[in-house]
mmCIF file of C-alpha atoms in Angstrom:
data_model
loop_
_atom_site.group_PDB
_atom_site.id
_atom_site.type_symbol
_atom_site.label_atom_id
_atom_site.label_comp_id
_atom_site.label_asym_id
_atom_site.label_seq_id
_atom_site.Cartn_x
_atom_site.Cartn_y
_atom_site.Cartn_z
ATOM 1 C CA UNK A 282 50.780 72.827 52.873
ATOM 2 C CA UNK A 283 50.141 74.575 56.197
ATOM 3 C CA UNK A 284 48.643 77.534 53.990
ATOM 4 C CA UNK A 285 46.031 75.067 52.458
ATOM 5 C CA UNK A 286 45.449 73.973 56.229
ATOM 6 C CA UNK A 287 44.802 77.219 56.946
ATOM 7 C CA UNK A 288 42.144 77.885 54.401
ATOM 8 C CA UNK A 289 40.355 74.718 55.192
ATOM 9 C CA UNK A 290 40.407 75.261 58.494
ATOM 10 C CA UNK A 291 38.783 79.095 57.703
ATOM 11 C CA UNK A 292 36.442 77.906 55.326
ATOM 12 C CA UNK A 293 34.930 74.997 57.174
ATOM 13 C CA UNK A 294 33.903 77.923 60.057
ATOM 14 C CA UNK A 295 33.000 80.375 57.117
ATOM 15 C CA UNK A 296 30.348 77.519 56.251
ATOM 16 C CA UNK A 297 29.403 76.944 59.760
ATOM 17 C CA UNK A 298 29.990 79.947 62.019
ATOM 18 C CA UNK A 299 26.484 79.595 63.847
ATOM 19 C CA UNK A 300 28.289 76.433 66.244
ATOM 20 C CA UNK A 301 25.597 77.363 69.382
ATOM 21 C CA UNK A 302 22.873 76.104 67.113
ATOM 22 C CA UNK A 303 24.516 72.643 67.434
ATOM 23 C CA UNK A 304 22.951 71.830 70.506
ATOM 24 C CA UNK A 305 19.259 73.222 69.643
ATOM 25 C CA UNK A 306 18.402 70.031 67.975
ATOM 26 C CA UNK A 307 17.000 72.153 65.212
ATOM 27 C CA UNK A 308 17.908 72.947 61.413
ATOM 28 C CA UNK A 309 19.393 76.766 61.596
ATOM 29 C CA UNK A 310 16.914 78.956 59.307
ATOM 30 C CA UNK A 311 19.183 81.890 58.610
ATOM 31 C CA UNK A 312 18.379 83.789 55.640
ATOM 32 C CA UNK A 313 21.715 82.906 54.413
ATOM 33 C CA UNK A 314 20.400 79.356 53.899
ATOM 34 C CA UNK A 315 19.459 80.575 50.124
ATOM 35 C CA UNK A 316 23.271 81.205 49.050
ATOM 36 C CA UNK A 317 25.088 77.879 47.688
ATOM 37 C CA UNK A 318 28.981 77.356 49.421
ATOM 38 C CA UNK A 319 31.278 76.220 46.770
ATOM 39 C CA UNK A 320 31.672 72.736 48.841
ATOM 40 C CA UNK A 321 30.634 70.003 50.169
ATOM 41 C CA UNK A 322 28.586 71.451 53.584
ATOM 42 C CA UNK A 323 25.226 69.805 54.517
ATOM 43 C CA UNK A 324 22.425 72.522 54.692
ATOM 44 C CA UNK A 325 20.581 70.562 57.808
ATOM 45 C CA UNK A 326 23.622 70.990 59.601
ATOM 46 C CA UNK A 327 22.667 73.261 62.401
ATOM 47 C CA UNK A 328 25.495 75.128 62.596
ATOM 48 C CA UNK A 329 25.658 75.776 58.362
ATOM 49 C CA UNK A 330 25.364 79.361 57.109
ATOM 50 C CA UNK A 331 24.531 78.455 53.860
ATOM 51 C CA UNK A 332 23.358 75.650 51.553
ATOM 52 C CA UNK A 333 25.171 72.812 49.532
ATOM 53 C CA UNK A 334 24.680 72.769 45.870
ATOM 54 C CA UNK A 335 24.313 69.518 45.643
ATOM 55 C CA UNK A 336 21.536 69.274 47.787
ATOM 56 C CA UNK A 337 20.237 72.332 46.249
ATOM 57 C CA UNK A 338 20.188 70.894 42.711
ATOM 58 C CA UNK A 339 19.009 67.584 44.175
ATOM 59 C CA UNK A 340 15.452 69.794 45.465
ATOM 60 C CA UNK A 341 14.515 70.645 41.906
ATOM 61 C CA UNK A 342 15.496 67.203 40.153
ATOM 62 C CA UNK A 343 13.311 65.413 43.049
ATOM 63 C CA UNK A 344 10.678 67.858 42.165
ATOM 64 C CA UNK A 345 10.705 69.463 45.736
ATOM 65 C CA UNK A 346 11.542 72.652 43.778
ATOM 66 C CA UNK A 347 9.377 72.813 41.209
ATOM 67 C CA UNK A 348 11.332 75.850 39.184
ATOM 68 C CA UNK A 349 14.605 75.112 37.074
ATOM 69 C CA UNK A 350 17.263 76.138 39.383
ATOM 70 C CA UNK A 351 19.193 78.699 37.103
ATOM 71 C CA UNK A 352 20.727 80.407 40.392
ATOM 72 C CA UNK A 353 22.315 77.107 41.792
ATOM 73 C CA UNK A 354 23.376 75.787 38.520
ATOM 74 C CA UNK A 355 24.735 78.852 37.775
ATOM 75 C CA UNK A 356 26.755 79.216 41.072
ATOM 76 C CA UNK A 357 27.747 76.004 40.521
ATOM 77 C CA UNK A 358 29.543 76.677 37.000
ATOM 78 C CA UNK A 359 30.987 79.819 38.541
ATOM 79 C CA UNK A 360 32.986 77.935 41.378
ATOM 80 C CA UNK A 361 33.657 75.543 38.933
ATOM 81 C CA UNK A 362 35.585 77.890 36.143
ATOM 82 C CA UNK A 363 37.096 80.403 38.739
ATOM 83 C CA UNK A 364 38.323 77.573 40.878
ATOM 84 C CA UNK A 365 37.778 73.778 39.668
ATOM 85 C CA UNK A 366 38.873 71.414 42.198
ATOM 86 C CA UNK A 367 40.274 73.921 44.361
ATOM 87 C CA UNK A 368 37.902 74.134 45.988
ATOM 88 C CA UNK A 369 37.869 70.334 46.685
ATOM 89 C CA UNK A 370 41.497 70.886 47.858
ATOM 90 C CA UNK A 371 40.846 74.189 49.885
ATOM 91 C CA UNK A 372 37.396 74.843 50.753
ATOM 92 C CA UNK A 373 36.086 71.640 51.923
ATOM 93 C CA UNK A 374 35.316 70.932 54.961
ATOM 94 C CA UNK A 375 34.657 67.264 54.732
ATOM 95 C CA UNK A 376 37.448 66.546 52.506
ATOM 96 C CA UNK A 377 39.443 68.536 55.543
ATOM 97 C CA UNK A 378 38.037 65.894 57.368
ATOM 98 C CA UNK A 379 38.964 63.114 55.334
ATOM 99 C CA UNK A 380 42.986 64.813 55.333
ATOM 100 C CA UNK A 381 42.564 64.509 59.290
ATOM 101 C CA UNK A 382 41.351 61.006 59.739
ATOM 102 C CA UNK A 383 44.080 60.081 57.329
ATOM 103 C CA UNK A 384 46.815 61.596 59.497
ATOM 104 C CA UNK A 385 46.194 58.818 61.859
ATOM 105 C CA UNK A 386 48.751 55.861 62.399
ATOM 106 C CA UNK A 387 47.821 53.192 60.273
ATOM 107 C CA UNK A 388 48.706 50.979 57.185
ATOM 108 C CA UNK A 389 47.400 53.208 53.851
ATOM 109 C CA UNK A 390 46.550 51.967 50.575
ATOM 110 C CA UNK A 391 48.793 53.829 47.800
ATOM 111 C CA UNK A 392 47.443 54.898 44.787
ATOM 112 C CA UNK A 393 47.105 52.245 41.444
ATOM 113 C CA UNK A 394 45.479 51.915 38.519
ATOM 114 C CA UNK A 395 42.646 50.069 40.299
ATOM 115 C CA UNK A 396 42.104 53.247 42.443
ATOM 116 C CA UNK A 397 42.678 55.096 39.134
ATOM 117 C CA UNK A 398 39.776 52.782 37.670
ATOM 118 C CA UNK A 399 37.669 53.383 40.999
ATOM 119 C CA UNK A 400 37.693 57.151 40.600
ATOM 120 C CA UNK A 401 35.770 56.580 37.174
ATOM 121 C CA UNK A 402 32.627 55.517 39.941
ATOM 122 C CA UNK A 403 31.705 59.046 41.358
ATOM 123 C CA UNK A 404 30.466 60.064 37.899
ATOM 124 C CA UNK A 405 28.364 56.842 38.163
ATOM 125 C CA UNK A 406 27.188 57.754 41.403
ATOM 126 C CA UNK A 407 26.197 61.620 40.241
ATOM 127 C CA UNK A 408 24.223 60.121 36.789
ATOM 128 C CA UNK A 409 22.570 57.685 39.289
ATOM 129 C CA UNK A 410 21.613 58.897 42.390
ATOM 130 C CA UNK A 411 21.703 63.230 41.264
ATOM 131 C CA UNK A 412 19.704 62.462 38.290
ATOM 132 C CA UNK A 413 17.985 59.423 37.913
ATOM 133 C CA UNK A 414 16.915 58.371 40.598
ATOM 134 C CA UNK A 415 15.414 61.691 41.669
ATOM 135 C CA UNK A 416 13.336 62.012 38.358
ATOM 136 C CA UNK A 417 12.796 58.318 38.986
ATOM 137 C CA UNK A 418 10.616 58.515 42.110
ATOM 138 C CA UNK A 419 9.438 61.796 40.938
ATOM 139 C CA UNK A 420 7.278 59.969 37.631
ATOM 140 C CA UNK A 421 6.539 56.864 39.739
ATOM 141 C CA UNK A 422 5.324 58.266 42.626
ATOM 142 C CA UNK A 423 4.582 62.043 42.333
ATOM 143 C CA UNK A 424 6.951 62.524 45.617
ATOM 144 C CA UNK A 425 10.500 63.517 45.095
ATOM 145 C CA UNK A 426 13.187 62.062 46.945
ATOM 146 C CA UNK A 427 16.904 63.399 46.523
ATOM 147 C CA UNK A 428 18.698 60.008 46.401
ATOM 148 C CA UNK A 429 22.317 61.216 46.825
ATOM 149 C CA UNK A 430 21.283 63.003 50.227
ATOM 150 C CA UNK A 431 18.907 60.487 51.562
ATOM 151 C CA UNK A 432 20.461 57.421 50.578
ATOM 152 C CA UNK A 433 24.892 57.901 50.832
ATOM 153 C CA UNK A 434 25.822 61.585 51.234
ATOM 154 C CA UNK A 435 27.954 60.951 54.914
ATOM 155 C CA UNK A 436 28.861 64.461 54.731
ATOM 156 C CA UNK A 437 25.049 65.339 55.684
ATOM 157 C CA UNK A 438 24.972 62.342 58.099
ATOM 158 C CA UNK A 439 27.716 63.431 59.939
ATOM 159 C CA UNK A 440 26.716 67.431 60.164
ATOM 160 C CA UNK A 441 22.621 67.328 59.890
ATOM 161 C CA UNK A 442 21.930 64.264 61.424
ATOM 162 C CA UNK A 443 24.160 63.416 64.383
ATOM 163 C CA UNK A 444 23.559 66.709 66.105
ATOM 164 C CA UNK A 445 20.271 66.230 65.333
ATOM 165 C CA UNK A 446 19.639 63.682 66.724
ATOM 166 C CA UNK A 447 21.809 64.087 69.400
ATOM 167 C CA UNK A 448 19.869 67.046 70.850
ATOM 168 C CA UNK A 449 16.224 66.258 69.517
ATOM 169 C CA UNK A 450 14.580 63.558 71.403
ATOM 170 C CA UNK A 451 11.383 63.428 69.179
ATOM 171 C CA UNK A 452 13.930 63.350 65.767
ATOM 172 C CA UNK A 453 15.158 59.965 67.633
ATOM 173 C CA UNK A 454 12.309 58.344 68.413
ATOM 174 C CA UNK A 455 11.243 58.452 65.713
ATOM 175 C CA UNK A 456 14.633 57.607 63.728
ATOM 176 C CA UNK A 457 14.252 53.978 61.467
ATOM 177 C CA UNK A 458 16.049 51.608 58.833
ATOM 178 C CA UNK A 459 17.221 54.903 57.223
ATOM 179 C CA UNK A 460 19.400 56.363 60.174
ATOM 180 C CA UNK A 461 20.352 52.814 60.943
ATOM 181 C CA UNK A 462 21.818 52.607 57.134
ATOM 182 C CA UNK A 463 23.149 56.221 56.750
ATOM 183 C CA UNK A 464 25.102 55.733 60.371
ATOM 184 C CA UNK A 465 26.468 52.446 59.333
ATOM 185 C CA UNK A 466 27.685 53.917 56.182
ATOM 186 C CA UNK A 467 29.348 57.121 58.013
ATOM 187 C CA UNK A 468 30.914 55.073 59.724
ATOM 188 C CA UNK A 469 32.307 52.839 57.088
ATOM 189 C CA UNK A 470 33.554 55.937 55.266
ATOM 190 C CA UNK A 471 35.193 57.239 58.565
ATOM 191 C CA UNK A 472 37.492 54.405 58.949
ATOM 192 C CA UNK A 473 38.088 54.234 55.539
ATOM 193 C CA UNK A 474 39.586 57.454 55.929
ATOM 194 C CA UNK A 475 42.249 56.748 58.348
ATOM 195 C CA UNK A 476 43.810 53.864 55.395
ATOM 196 C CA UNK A 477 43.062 55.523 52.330
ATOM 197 C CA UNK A 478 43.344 59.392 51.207
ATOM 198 C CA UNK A 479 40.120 60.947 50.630
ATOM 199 C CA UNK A 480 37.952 58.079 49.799
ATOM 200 C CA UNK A 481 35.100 59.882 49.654
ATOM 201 C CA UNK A 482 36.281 62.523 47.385
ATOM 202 C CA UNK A 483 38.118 60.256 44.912
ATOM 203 C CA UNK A 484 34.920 57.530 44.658
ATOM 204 C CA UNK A 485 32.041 59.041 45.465
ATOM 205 C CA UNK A 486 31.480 62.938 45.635
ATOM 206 C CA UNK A 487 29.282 63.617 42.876
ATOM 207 C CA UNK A 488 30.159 67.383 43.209
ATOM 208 C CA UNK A 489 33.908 66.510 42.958
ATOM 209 C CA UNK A 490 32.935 64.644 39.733
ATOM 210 C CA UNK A 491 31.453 68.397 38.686
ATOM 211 C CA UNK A 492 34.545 70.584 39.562
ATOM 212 C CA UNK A 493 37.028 67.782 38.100
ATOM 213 C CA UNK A 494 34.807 68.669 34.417
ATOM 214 C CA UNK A 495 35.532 72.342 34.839
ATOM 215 C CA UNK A 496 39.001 71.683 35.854
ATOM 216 C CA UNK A 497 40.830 71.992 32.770
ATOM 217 C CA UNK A 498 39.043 75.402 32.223
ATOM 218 C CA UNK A 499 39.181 76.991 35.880
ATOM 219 C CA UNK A 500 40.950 79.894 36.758
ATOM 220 C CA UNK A 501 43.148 79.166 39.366
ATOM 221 C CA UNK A 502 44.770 76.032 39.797
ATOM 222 C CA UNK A 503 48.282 73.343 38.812
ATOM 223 C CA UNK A 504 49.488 74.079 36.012
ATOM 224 C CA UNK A 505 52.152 72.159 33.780
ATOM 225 C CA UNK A 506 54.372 74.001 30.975
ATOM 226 C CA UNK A 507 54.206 72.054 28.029
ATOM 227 C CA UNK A 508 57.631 73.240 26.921
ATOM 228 C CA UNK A 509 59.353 71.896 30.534
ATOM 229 C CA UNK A 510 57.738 68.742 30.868
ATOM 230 C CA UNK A 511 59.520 65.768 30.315
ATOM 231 C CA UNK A 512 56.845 63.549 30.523
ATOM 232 C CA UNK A 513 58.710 61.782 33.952
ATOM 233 C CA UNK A 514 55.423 60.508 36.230
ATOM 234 C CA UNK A 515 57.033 61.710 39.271
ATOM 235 C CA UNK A 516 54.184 64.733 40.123
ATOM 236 C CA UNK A 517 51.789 61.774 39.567
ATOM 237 C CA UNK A 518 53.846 59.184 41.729
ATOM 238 C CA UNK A 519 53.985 62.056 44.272
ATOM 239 C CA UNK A 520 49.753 62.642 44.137
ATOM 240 C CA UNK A 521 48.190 60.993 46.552
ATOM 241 C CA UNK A 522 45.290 61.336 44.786
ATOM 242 C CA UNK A 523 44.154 59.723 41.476
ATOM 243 C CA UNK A 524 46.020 61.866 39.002
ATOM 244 C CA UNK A 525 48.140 60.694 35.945
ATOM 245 C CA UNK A 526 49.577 64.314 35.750
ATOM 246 C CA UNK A 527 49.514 67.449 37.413
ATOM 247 C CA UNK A 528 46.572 69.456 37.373
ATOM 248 C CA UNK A 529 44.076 66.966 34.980
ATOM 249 C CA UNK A 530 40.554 66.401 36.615
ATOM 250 C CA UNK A 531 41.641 64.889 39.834
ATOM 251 C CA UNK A 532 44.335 67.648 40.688
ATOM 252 C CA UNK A 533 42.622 69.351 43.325
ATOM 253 C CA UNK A 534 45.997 71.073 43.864
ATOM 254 C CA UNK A 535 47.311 70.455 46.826
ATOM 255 C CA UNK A 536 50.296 71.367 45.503
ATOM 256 C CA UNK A 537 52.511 68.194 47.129
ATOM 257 C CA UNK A 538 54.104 67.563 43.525
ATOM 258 C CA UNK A 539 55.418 70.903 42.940
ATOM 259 C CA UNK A 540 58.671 70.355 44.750
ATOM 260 C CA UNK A 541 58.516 67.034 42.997
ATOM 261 C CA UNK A 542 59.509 68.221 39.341
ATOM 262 C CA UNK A 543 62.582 67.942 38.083
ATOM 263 C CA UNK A 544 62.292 70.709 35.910
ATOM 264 C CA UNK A 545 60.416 72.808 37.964
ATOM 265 C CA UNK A 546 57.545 73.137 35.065
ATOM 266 C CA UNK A 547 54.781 72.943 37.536
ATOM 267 C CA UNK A 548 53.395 75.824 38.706
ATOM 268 C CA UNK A 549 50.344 77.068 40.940
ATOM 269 C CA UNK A 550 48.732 79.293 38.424
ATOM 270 C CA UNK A 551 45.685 82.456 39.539
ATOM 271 C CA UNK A 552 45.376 82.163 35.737
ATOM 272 C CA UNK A 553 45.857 79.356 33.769
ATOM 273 C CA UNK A 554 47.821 79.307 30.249
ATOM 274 C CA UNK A 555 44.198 77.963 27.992
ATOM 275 C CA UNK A 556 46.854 77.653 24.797
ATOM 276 C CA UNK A 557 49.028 75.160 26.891
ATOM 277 C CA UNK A 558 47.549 71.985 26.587
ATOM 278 C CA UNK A 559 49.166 69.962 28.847
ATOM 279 C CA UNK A 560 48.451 72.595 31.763
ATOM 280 C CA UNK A 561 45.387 71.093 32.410
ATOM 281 C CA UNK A 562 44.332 67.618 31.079
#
């Protein structure tokens, strides 16, 4: 556990080393701002060295991009089959975030089959507001708007807009319904966080929802052997997230259910056994 601290720690300042822009009220322009990070990291945050891809993929289905974006897609499918929800689990920095505000005293909602049920929602949310609604405003209107960003993404609120606005005086007079919305809704999700693990991540994240698709293919990753497993629950009783076994599409192995095996048939895998198929479900 402390290692994966570690790395999120690391890669949330990989994504963000430029922290002196954060008081310039401005959106950092490095040329770095054309390379995707493989999570969730706002690319009006000024301190971000790179962009999200999510947000980048949201630019062409708005329309804001009018060429197919091969590159992003493409970086996007190969984070998602070297390292699935790893990265989820690793390398991001708001669902280190979510792991800190959770850490705080407080009663916490355990894992059910309604949150089970719930996690269905974030591929809702990535048809709706990724696709849709995008291409939506796009044909009615002839301006593109990318929904997820503008409308719920708290990740961006938090990193683009509060030091933003914080440090731009023209950005907040001239701040409306929109702010008023995307603030109340940060905050929402931030006290969610202290009584229930990664609530974002597990409902909502639309790029989660990606990686858990590639998961059973990725790389690196939880795996189970088939041959050990006795089918007993207790590396999904141990999950705080919404899995029903080790390493299926909501494992973004943390590896808490490791120790948990009776039969010690879970293992953290650099490259996972493709003829096993309980390995990854």
């Amino acid at each position: 556990m402390a290692k994966r601290t570690i790395a999120q720690f690391f890669s949330t300042l990989l994504y963000n080393p430029y922290l002196s822009n954060l008081t310039g009220g401005r959106i950092s322009r490095e040329w770095t701002k054309n390379i995707c990070v493989p999570g969730l990291n706002c690319y009006s945050c000024p301190a971000a060295a790179a962009a999200c891809p999510l947000g980048s993929l949201q630019s062409f289905f708005s329309g804001a991009v009018p060429k197919f974006p091969a590159y992003v897609l493409g970086t996007m499918l190969l984070f998602g089959l070297l390292l699935g929800r790893v990265i989820c689990g690793w390398a991001c920095p708001f669902g280190f975030l979510q792991e800190l505000l959770h850490k705080l005293p407080g009663p916490k909602l355990k894992k059910s089959k309604l949150t089970q049920k719930l996690s269905r929602l974030k591929y809702l949310w990535a048809v709706v507001f990724v696709l849709i609604l995008p291409f939506a405003f796009f044909f009615m209107t002839g301006i593109g708007v990318p929904a997820f960003c503008k409308f719920i993404c708290p990740a961006g609120t938090l990193e683009g807009a509060v030091p933003l606005l914080s440090f731009n005086p023209m950005l907040r007079s001239a701040a409306g319904w929109l702010t008023v919305w995307k603030f109340s809704l940060l905050a929402v999700f931030l006290i969610l966080m202290i009584f229930i693990y990664r609530p974002f991540c597990r409902w909502f994240c639309p790029l989660g929802a990606f990686y858990g698709l590639l998961n059973k293919y990725a790389l690196l990753g939880i795996t189970v052997n088939a041959s050990s497993c006795i089918h007993c629950g207790k590396c999904a009783a141990v999950c705080k997230m919404d899995t029903k076994i080790a390493g299926d599409h909501e494992c973004i192995s943390c590896g808490s259910c490791i120790s948990s095996c009776p039969t010690q048939a879970i293992q953290f895998h650099r490259l996972s056994n493709k003829n096993n198929e309980s390995s990854k479900t």
